[in-house]
Amino acid sequence: MKKFIFKIWNFFKRIGSLLYKIFFRKRTSSKEKKTPPKKIPRGLKRELEDLKGKLTNFLVTYSVKNGVVAETNNYKLTKNAPNLYKIEGKERSGRTYSIVISTDDIINSSNGKISGLIRVSEAELNRALQYNYTTLGDFLANFQRLKLSERSLGIVYEKQVQSDWKEILSWKRFWKEQFLLKLSPNVIAVLLAVLDMEFYQFFMDIATEKQKRIVVDELFFLNQQVNSDETNPYTKNLGLVHFESAEDEFKKVYDFIKEKMEKETS
């Protein structure tokens, strides 16, 4: 009788073990399969390459010289000249619109004639009219708030104008190091994606190994869109699409370090 009871107990024990494997182990393994592998940074060059590709895809206006940039059932955006666009569309109510958009003060040159569009205040314009000018450059020099692009400056002054930031390349190493220390790793990561290879080489030559490791992480976060408005709307760090803020910060630090240099040498 004891042997019989022992056999029955073993039988139900095996059944219980089998049912546990079927209903519980499978669930656990299926959950493990559904959990995506943890992503890790893949190195500076790889992360930067991916980020530059995303920036190119984002800047659709840069890829079109003239013509239609974007078109939907509701609107059409066309590019008429560098930095000059027009958006046309129809609202749900039936009202139509046609608006000219300028992304910069516009200076163009064609067949020996300079044309364009700039925005100044009435007071500045009237002050400028108090003098006589022989060149366009002399006239535009009156408008302190006017910030022409490198391309526009080249047209006005008939010469190749080098970006101010490249002056950094001729600085002594101490000041180069101070410049990088003043920029946050997040801003550096965005600038690496936006600026040309000369800034990349500058960073690689001057940054410490610790700085490089931190910036690799920042590039990784940018690629994962950790700093996007949707993912983290309260972050103080910049996402890739806010690169103009990184450029503004770059200019502030550039001006700050240059001022310190000039004070020490005067």
PDB file of C-alpha atoms in Angstrom:
ATOM      1  CA  MET A   1       0.000   0.000   0.000  1.00  0.00           C
ATOM      2  CA  LYS A   2       2.882   2.377   0.847  1.00  0.00           C
ATOM      3  CA  LYS A   3       4.600   1.560  -2.469  1.00  0.00           C
ATOM      4  CA  PHE A   4       1.389   2.257  -4.328  1.00  0.00           C
ATOM      5  CA  ILE A   5       0.951   5.642  -2.564  1.00  0.00           C
ATOM      6  CA  PHE A   6       4.625   6.490  -3.262  1.00  0.00           C
ATOM      7  CA  LYS A   7       4.153   5.714  -6.984  1.00  0.00           C
ATOM      8  CA  ILE A   8       1.026   7.873  -7.130  1.00  0.00           C
ATOM      9  CA  TRP A   9       2.881  10.727  -5.373  1.00  0.00           C
ATOM     10  CA  ASN A  10       5.812  10.494  -7.833  1.00  0.00           C
ATOM     11  CA  PHE A  11       3.391  10.447 -10.771  1.00  0.00           C
ATOM     12  CA  PHE A  12       1.655  13.673  -9.688  1.00  0.00           C
ATOM     13  CA  LYS A  13       5.046  15.224  -8.873  1.00  0.00           C
ATOM     14  CA  ARG A  14       6.246  14.602 -12.429  1.00  0.00           C
ATOM     15  CA  ILE A  15       2.957  15.958 -13.827  1.00  0.00           C
ATOM     16  CA  GLY A  16       3.310  19.089 -11.655  1.00  0.00           C
ATOM     17  CA  SER A  17       6.898  19.613 -12.780  1.00  0.00           C
ATOM     18  CA  LEU A  18       5.888  19.218 -16.421  1.00  0.00           C
ATOM     19  CA  LEU A  19       2.995  21.688 -16.067  1.00  0.00           C
ATOM     20  CA  TYR A  20       5.309  24.222 -14.388  1.00  0.00           C
ATOM     21  CA  LYS A  21       7.744  24.018 -17.295  1.00  0.00           C
ATOM     22  CA  ILE A  22       4.949  24.436 -19.825  1.00  0.00           C
ATOM     23  CA  PHE A  23       3.114  27.363 -18.205  1.00  0.00           C
ATOM     24  CA  PHE A  24       5.825  29.243 -16.349  1.00  0.00           C
ATOM     25  CA  ARG A  25       9.169  28.603 -18.007  1.00  0.00           C
ATOM     26  CA  LYS A  26       7.749  29.410 -21.445  1.00  0.00           C
ATOM     27  CA  ARG A  27       6.318  32.693 -20.206  1.00  0.00           C
ATOM     28  CA  THR A  28       9.628  33.664 -18.688  1.00  0.00           C
ATOM     29  CA  SER A  29      11.576  32.787 -21.826  1.00  0.00           C
ATOM     30  CA  SER A  30       9.097  34.603 -24.064  1.00  0.00           C
ATOM     31  CA  LYS A  31       9.499  37.755 -21.962  1.00  0.00           C
ATOM     32  CA  GLU A  32      13.255  37.457 -22.226  1.00  0.00           C
ATOM     33  CA  LYS A  33      12.986  37.193 -25.996  1.00  0.00           C
ATOM     34  CA  LYS A  34      10.791  40.283 -26.189  1.00  0.00           C
ATOM     35  CA  THR A  35      13.260  42.402 -24.160  1.00  0.00           C
ATOM     36  CA  PRO A  36      15.472  44.191 -26.709  1.00  0.00           C
ATOM     37  CA  PRO A  37      19.217  44.007 -26.170  1.00  0.00           C
ATOM     38  CA  LYS A  38      20.703  47.005 -24.396  1.00  0.00           C
ATOM     39  CA  LYS A  39      22.223  49.447 -26.856  1.00  0.00           C
ATOM     40  CA  ILE A  40      25.711  50.750 -26.170  1.00  0.00           C
ATOM     41  CA  PRO A  41      27.827  53.459 -27.864  1.00  0.00           C
ATOM     42  CA  ARG A  42      29.693  52.158 -30.925  1.00  0.00           C
ATOM     43  CA  GLY A  43      32.569  54.620 -30.915  1.00  0.00           C
ATOM     44  CA  LEU A  44      32.970  58.246 -31.949  1.00  0.00           C
ATOM     45  CA  LYS A  45      33.346  57.758 -35.709  1.00  0.00           C
ATOM     46  CA  ARG A  46      30.377  55.390 -36.054  1.00  0.00           C
ATOM     47  CA  GLU A  47      28.048  57.450 -33.868  1.00  0.00           C
ATOM     48  CA  LEU A  48      29.069  60.665 -35.642  1.00  0.00           C
ATOM     49  CA  GLU A  49      28.588  59.104 -39.081  1.00  0.00           C
ATOM     50  CA  ASP A  50      25.028  58.070 -38.194  1.00  0.00           C
ATOM     51  CA  LEU A  51      24.291  61.480 -36.694  1.00  0.00           C
ATOM     52  CA  LYS A  52      25.505  63.362 -39.775  1.00  0.00           C
ATOM     53  CA  GLY A  53      23.259  61.143 -41.889  1.00  0.00           C
ATOM     54  CA  LYS A  54      20.263  62.025 -39.724  1.00  0.00           C
ATOM     55  CA  LEU A  55      21.109  65.722 -39.973  1.00  0.00           C
ATOM     56  CA  THR A  56      21.244  65.488 -43.773  1.00  0.00           C
ATOM     57  CA  ASN A  57      17.831  63.820 -43.817  1.00  0.00           C
ATOM     58  CA  PHE A  58      16.436  66.494 -41.492  1.00  0.00           C
ATOM     59  CA  LEU A  59      17.730  69.455 -43.518  1.00  0.00           C
ATOM     60  CA  VAL A  60      15.559  68.861 -46.562  1.00  0.00           C
ATOM     61  CA  THR A  61      15.772  72.561 -47.569  1.00  0.00           C
ATOM     62  CA  TYR A  62      19.546  72.228 -48.026  1.00  0.00           C
ATOM     63  CA  SER A  63      19.221  69.495 -50.639  1.00  0.00           C
ATOM     64  CA  VAL A  64      17.099  71.632 -53.003  1.00  0.00           C
ATOM     65  CA  LYS A  65      18.697  74.523 -54.918  1.00  0.00           C
ATOM     66  CA  ASN A  66      15.480  75.746 -56.562  1.00  0.00           C
ATOM     67  CA  GLY A  67      11.956  74.408 -56.858  1.00  0.00           C
ATOM     68  CA  VAL A  68       9.584  72.388 -54.705  1.00  0.00           C
ATOM     69  CA  VAL A  69      10.983  71.429 -51.289  1.00  0.00           C
ATOM     70  CA  ALA A  70       7.857  69.839 -49.789  1.00  0.00           C
ATOM     71  CA  GLU A  71       4.285  69.359 -50.937  1.00  0.00           C
ATOM     72  CA  THR A  72       1.191  67.909 -49.246  1.00  0.00           C
ATOM     73  CA  ASN A  73      -2.561  68.109 -49.798  1.00  0.00           C
ATOM     74  CA  ASN A  74      -2.606  71.267 -47.665  1.00  0.00           C
ATOM     75  CA  TYR A  75       0.473  73.271 -48.650  1.00  0.00           C
ATOM     76  CA  LYS A  76       3.512  73.573 -50.929  1.00  0.00           C
ATOM     77  CA  LEU A  77       6.909  74.991 -49.991  1.00  0.00           C
ATOM     78  CA  THR A  78       9.168  76.154 -52.832  1.00  0.00           C
ATOM     79  CA  LYS A  79      12.709  77.490 -52.782  1.00  0.00           C
ATOM     80  CA  ASN A  80      13.282  80.521 -54.997  1.00  0.00           C
ATOM     81  CA  ALA A  81      16.867  81.415 -54.009  1.00  0.00           C
ATOM     82  CA  PRO A  82      19.348  80.650 -51.199  1.00  0.00           C
ATOM     83  CA  ASN A  83      17.544  81.341 -47.895  1.00  0.00           C
ATOM     84  CA  LEU A  84      14.362  82.476 -49.710  1.00  0.00           C
ATOM     85  CA  TYR A  85      11.188  80.361 -49.734  1.00  0.00           C
ATOM     86  CA  LYS A  86       7.481  80.657 -50.387  1.00  0.00           C
ATOM     87  CA  ILE A  87       4.742  78.634 -48.733  1.00  0.00           C
ATOM     88  CA  GLU A  88       1.331  78.426 -50.396  1.00  0.00           C
ATOM     89  CA  GLY A  89      -1.716  76.568 -49.223  1.00  0.00           C
ATOM     90  CA  LYS A  90      -5.368  76.404 -48.371  1.00  0.00           C
ATOM     91  CA  GLU A  91      -6.867  76.193 -44.897  1.00  0.00           C
ATOM     92  CA  ARG A  92      -9.768  73.945 -43.935  1.00  0.00           C
ATOM     93  CA  SER A  93     -12.070  76.967 -43.967  1.00  0.00           C
ATOM     94  CA  GLY A  94     -11.241  77.600 -47.615  1.00  0.00           C
ATOM     95  CA  ARG A  95      -8.997  80.601 -46.981  1.00  0.00           C
ATOM     96  CA  THR A  96      -5.790  80.554 -49.063  1.00  0.00           C
ATOM     97  CA  TYR A  97      -2.365  81.960 -48.247  1.00  0.00           C
ATOM     98  CA  SER A  98       0.966  82.722 -49.926  1.00  0.00           C
ATOM     99  CA  ILE A  99       3.817  83.768 -47.619  1.00  0.00           C
ATOM    100  CA  VAL A 100       7.467  84.554 -48.419  1.00  0.00           C
ATOM    101  CA  ILE A 101       9.902  83.072 -45.874  1.00  0.00           C
ATOM    102  CA  SER A 102      13.473  84.236 -45.380  1.00  0.00           C
ATOM    103  CA  THR A 103      15.841  82.119 -43.262  1.00  0.00           C
ATOM    104  CA  ASP A 104      18.567  84.764 -43.392  1.00  0.00           C
ATOM    105  CA  ASP A 105      19.205  88.277 -44.656  1.00  0.00           C
ATOM    106  CA  ILE A 106      19.508  87.683 -48.384  1.00  0.00           C
ATOM    107  CA  ILE A 107      22.314  88.931 -50.605  1.00  0.00           C
ATOM    108  CA  ASN A 108      22.646  87.501 -54.123  1.00  0.00           C
ATOM    109  CA  SER A 109      24.783  88.412 -57.121  1.00  0.00           C
ATOM    110  CA  SER A 110      23.976  87.859 -60.800  1.00  0.00           C
ATOM    111  CA  ASN A 111      25.434  89.434 -63.959  1.00  0.00           C
ATOM    112  CA  GLY A 112      27.367  92.036 -61.999  1.00  0.00           C
ATOM    113  CA  LYS A 113      24.352  93.154 -59.953  1.00  0.00           C
ATOM    114  CA  ILE A 114      23.822  92.608 -56.216  1.00  0.00           C
ATOM    115  CA  SER A 115      20.230  92.158 -55.020  1.00  0.00           C
ATOM    116  CA  GLY A 116      18.599  90.894 -51.879  1.00  0.00           C
ATOM    117  CA  LEU A 117      16.582  91.531 -48.757  1.00  0.00           C
ATOM    118  CA  ILE A 118      17.776  92.726 -45.331  1.00  0.00           C
ATOM    119  CA  ARG A 119      15.841  93.711 -42.218  1.00  0.00           C
ATOM    120  CA  VAL A 120      16.859  96.791 -40.199  1.00  0.00           C
ATOM    121  CA  SER A 121      15.087  99.154 -37.832  1.00  0.00           C
ATOM    122  CA  GLU A 122      13.675 102.494 -38.952  1.00  0.00           C
ATOM    123  CA  ALA A 123      16.031 104.338 -36.581  1.00  0.00           C
ATOM    124  CA  GLU A 124      19.108 102.554 -37.990  1.00  0.00           C
ATOM    125  CA  LEU A 125      18.048 103.277 -41.560  1.00  0.00           C
ATOM    126  CA  ASN A 126      17.555 106.982 -40.869  1.00  0.00           C
ATOM    127  CA  ARG A 127      20.912 107.239 -39.096  1.00  0.00           C
ATOM    128  CA  ALA A 128      22.592 105.606 -42.084  1.00  0.00           C
ATOM    129  CA  LEU A 129      21.047 108.201 -44.414  1.00  0.00           C
ATOM    130  CA  GLN A 130      23.022 110.960 -42.691  1.00  0.00           C
ATOM    131  CA  TYR A 131      26.164 109.986 -44.623  1.00  0.00           C
ATOM    132  CA  ASN A 132      27.271 109.485 -48.207  1.00  0.00           C
ATOM    133  CA  TYR A 133      28.611 106.106 -49.380  1.00  0.00           C
ATOM    134  CA  THR A 134      30.561 104.806 -52.330  1.00  0.00           C
ATOM    135  CA  THR A 135      30.207 101.077 -51.588  1.00  0.00           C
ATOM    136  CA  LEU A 136      27.461  98.756 -50.391  1.00  0.00           C
ATOM    137  CA  GLY A 137      29.783  97.450 -47.668  1.00  0.00           C
ATOM    138  CA  ASP A 138      30.198 100.944 -46.197  1.00  0.00           C
ATOM    139  CA  PHE A 139      26.430 101.387 -46.153  1.00  0.00           C
ATOM    140  CA  LEU A 140      25.722  98.023 -44.495  1.00  0.00           C
ATOM    141  CA  ALA A 141      28.415  98.669 -41.861  1.00  0.00           C
ATOM    142  CA  ASN A 142      26.012 101.125 -40.207  1.00  0.00           C
ATOM    143  CA  PHE A 143      23.617  98.395 -39.118  1.00  0.00           C
ATOM    144  CA  GLN A 144      25.033  96.913 -35.928  1.00  0.00           C
ATOM    145  CA  ARG A 145      22.251  94.343 -35.563  1.00  0.00           C
ATOM    146  CA  LEU A 146      22.638  93.068 -39.100  1.00  0.00           C
ATOM    147  CA  LYS A 147      24.354  89.661 -39.078  1.00  0.00           C
ATOM    148  CA  LEU A 148      25.029  88.604 -42.652  1.00  0.00           C
ATOM    149  CA  SER A 149      26.005  85.032 -43.408  1.00  0.00           C
ATOM    150  CA  GLU A 150      29.521  84.146 -44.538  1.00  0.00           C
ATOM    151  CA  ARG A 151      28.212  83.684 -48.073  1.00  0.00           C
ATOM    152  CA  SER A 152      26.518  87.112 -48.099  1.00  0.00           C
ATOM    153  CA  LEU A 153      29.617  88.825 -46.701  1.00  0.00           C
ATOM    154  CA  GLY A 154      31.679  87.245 -49.463  1.00  0.00           C
ATOM    155  CA  ILE A 155      29.356  88.736 -52.084  1.00  0.00           C
ATOM    156  CA  VAL A 156      29.312  92.224 -50.491  1.00  0.00           C
ATOM    157  CA  TYR A 157      33.088  92.459 -50.088  1.00  0.00           C
ATOM    158  CA  GLU A 158      33.992  90.436 -53.207  1.00  0.00           C
ATOM    159  CA  LYS A 159      36.253  88.016 -51.385  1.00  0.00           C
ATOM    160  CA  GLN A 160      36.310  84.667 -49.681  1.00  0.00           C
ATOM    161  CA  VAL A 161      35.325  85.239 -46.055  1.00  0.00           C
ATOM    162  CA  GLN A 162      36.585  82.575 -43.679  1.00  0.00           C
ATOM    163  CA  SER A 163      34.352  81.551 -40.799  1.00  0.00           C
ATOM    164  CA  ASP A 164      35.408  83.342 -37.608  1.00  0.00           C
ATOM    165  CA  TRP A 165      35.638  80.106 -35.643  1.00  0.00           C
ATOM    166  CA  LYS A 166      38.527  78.837 -37.791  1.00  0.00           C
ATOM    167  CA  GLU A 167      40.711  81.483 -36.203  1.00  0.00           C
ATOM    168  CA  ILE A 168      40.759  79.099 -33.225  1.00  0.00           C
ATOM    169  CA  LEU A 169      42.978  76.755 -35.208  1.00  0.00           C
ATOM    170  CA  SER A 170      45.823  79.305 -34.964  1.00  0.00           C
ATOM    171  CA  TRP A 171      45.475  79.794 -31.188  1.00  0.00           C
ATOM    172  CA  LYS A 172      47.982  78.469 -28.679  1.00  0.00           C
ATOM    173  CA  ARG A 173      47.121  75.060 -27.249  1.00  0.00           C
ATOM    174  CA  PHE A 174      46.267  76.487 -23.813  1.00  0.00           C
ATOM    175  CA  TRP A 175      43.489  78.657 -25.265  1.00  0.00           C
ATOM    176  CA  LYS A 176      42.225  75.824 -27.428  1.00  0.00           C
ATOM    177  CA  GLU A 177      41.902  73.676 -24.313  1.00  0.00           C
ATOM    178  CA  GLN A 178      40.104  76.479 -22.463  1.00  0.00           C
ATOM    179  CA  PHE A 179      37.696  76.824 -25.365  1.00  0.00           C
ATOM    180  CA  LEU A 180      36.704  73.136 -25.243  1.00  0.00           C
ATOM    181  CA  LEU A 181      36.396  73.199 -21.455  1.00  0.00           C
ATOM    182  CA  LYS A 182      33.848  76.032 -21.680  1.00  0.00           C
ATOM    183  CA  LEU A 183      31.614  74.055 -24.040  1.00  0.00           C
ATOM    184  CA  SER A 184      29.355  71.353 -22.604  1.00  0.00           C
ATOM    185  CA  PRO A 185      29.815  67.801 -23.982  1.00  0.00           C
ATOM    186  CA  ASN A 186      26.265  67.980 -25.355  1.00  0.00           C
ATOM    187  CA  VAL A 187      27.030  71.156 -27.339  1.00  0.00           C
ATOM    188  CA  ILE A 188      30.315  69.685 -28.618  1.00  0.00           C
ATOM    189  CA  ALA A 189      28.465  66.584 -29.844  1.00  0.00           C
ATOM    190  CA  VAL A 190      25.941  68.696 -31.765  1.00  0.00           C
ATOM    191  CA  LEU A 191      28.703  70.859 -33.246  1.00  0.00           C
ATOM    192  CA  LEU A 192      30.613  67.783 -34.408  1.00  0.00           C
ATOM    193  CA  ALA A 193      27.554  66.822 -36.446  1.00  0.00           C
ATOM    194  CA  VAL A 194      26.987  70.337 -37.828  1.00  0.00           C
ATOM    195  CA  LEU A 195      30.470  71.749 -38.524  1.00  0.00           C
ATOM    196  CA  ASP A 196      32.972  70.484 -41.073  1.00  0.00           C
ATOM    197  CA  MET A 197      35.858  68.050 -40.601  1.00  0.00           C
ATOM    198  CA  GLU A 198      38.219  70.812 -39.443  1.00  0.00           C
ATOM    199  CA  PHE A 199      36.289  71.079 -36.179  1.00  0.00           C
ATOM    200  CA  TYR A 200      36.323  67.280 -35.819  1.00  0.00           C
ATOM    201  CA  GLN A 201      40.104  67.252 -36.255  1.00  0.00           C
ATOM    202  CA  PHE A 202      40.447  70.166 -33.817  1.00  0.00           C
ATOM    203  CA  PHE A 203      38.467  68.228 -31.213  1.00  0.00           C
ATOM    204  CA  MET A 204      40.443  65.019 -31.740  1.00  0.00           C
ATOM    205  CA  ASP A 205      43.770  66.866 -31.400  1.00  0.00           C
ATOM    206  CA  ILE A 206      42.904  68.940 -28.309  1.00  0.00           C
ATOM    207  CA  ALA A 207      40.342  66.975 -26.251  1.00  0.00           C
ATOM    208  CA  THR A 208      41.481  64.686 -23.446  1.00  0.00           C
ATOM    209  CA  GLU A 209      40.612  60.991 -23.507  1.00  0.00           C
ATOM    210  CA  LYS A 210      38.027  61.600 -20.788  1.00  0.00           C
ATOM    211  CA  GLN A 211      36.374  64.363 -22.832  1.00  0.00           C
ATOM    212  CA  LYS A 212      36.260  62.085 -25.861  1.00  0.00           C
ATOM    213  CA  ARG A 213      34.580  59.286 -23.884  1.00  0.00           C
ATOM    214  CA  ILE A 214      31.941  61.689 -22.553  1.00  0.00           C
ATOM    215  CA  VAL A 215      31.267  63.131 -26.013  1.00  0.00           C
ATOM    216  CA  VAL A 216      30.877  59.617 -27.458  1.00  0.00           C
ATOM    217  CA  ASP A 217      28.098  59.053 -24.918  1.00  0.00           C
ATOM    218  CA  GLU A 218      26.485  62.364 -25.946  1.00  0.00           C
ATOM    219  CA  LEU A 219      26.617  61.366 -29.620  1.00  0.00           C
ATOM    220  CA  PHE A 220      24.975  58.075 -28.661  1.00  0.00           C
ATOM    221  CA  PHE A 221      22.191  59.885 -26.767  1.00  0.00           C
ATOM    222  CA  LEU A 222      21.610  62.168 -29.759  1.00  0.00           C
ATOM    223  CA  ASN A 223      21.319  59.162 -32.049  1.00  0.00           C
ATOM    224  CA  GLN A 224      18.823  57.566 -29.653  1.00  0.00           C
ATOM    225  CA  GLN A 225      16.901  60.877 -29.496  1.00  0.00           C
ATOM    226  CA  VAL A 226      17.119  60.892 -25.704  1.00  0.00           C
ATOM    227  CA  ASN A 227      17.141  64.703 -25.766  1.00  0.00           C
ATOM    228  CA  SER A 228      14.202  65.093 -28.124  1.00  0.00           C
ATOM    229  CA  ASP A 229      11.163  67.150 -27.086  1.00  0.00           C
ATOM    230  CA  GLU A 230       8.972  64.046 -27.250  1.00  0.00           C
ATOM    231  CA  THR A 231      11.250  61.840 -25.129  1.00  0.00           C
ATOM    232  CA  ASN A 232      12.426  64.390 -22.605  1.00  0.00           C
ATOM    233  CA  PRO A 233      10.627  67.733 -22.939  1.00  0.00           C
ATOM    234  CA  TYR A 234      12.257  69.229 -19.818  1.00  0.00           C
ATOM    235  CA  THR A 235      15.885  68.467 -20.608  1.00  0.00           C
ATOM    236  CA  LYS A 236      18.358  71.346 -20.800  1.00  0.00           C
ATOM    237  CA  ASN A 237      20.468  69.436 -23.285  1.00  0.00           C
ATOM    238  CA  LEU A 238      20.050  70.117 -26.980  1.00  0.00           C
ATOM    239  CA  GLY A 239      18.719  67.680 -29.522  1.00  0.00           C
ATOM    240  CA  LEU A 240      20.120  67.522 -33.046  1.00  0.00           C
ATOM    241  CA  VAL A 241      17.264  69.595 -34.490  1.00  0.00           C
ATOM    242  CA  HIS A 242      18.170  72.524 -32.207  1.00  0.00           C
ATOM    243  CA  PHE A 243      21.686  72.874 -33.586  1.00  0.00           C
ATOM    244  CA  GLU A 244      21.337  76.657 -34.023  1.00  0.00           C
ATOM    245  CA  SER A 245      21.382  76.980 -30.207  1.00  0.00           C
ATOM    246  CA  ALA A 246      24.667  75.041 -30.150  1.00  0.00           C
ATOM    247  CA  GLU A 247      26.072  77.456 -32.740  1.00  0.00           C
ATOM    248  CA  ASP A 248      24.995  80.411 -30.569  1.00  0.00           C
ATOM    249  CA  GLU A 249      26.729  78.876 -27.542  1.00  0.00           C
ATOM    250  CA  PHE A 250      29.829  78.270 -29.675  1.00  0.00           C
ATOM    251  CA  LYS A 251      29.910  81.976 -30.620  1.00  0.00           C
ATOM    252  CA  LYS A 252      29.507  83.096 -26.987  1.00  0.00           C
ATOM    253  CA  VAL A 253      32.419  80.935 -25.818  1.00  0.00           C
ATOM    254  CA  TYR A 254      34.504  82.017 -28.812  1.00  0.00           C
ATOM    255  CA  ASP A 255      33.955  85.703 -27.953  1.00  0.00           C
ATOM    256  CA  PHE A 256      34.657  85.070 -24.248  1.00  0.00           C
ATOM    257  CA  ILE A 257      37.989  83.278 -24.834  1.00  0.00           C
ATOM    258  CA  LYS A 258      39.083  85.768 -27.481  1.00  0.00           C
ATOM    259  CA  GLU A 259      38.437  88.658 -25.093  1.00  0.00           C
ATOM    260  CA  LYS A 260      40.506  86.962 -22.379  1.00  0.00           C
ATOM    261  CA  MET A 261      43.338  86.396 -24.855  1.00  0.00           C
ATOM    262  CA  GLU A 262      43.330  90.044 -25.932  1.00  0.00           C
ATOM    263  CA  LYS A 263      43.386  91.256 -22.303  1.00  0.00           C
ATOM    264  CA  GLU A 264      46.414  89.098 -21.493  1.00  0.00           C
ATOM    265  CA  THR A 265      48.351  90.220 -24.534  1.00  0.00           C
ATOM    266  CA  SER A 266      47.540  93.947 -24.164  1.00  0.00           C
TER     267      SER A 266
END
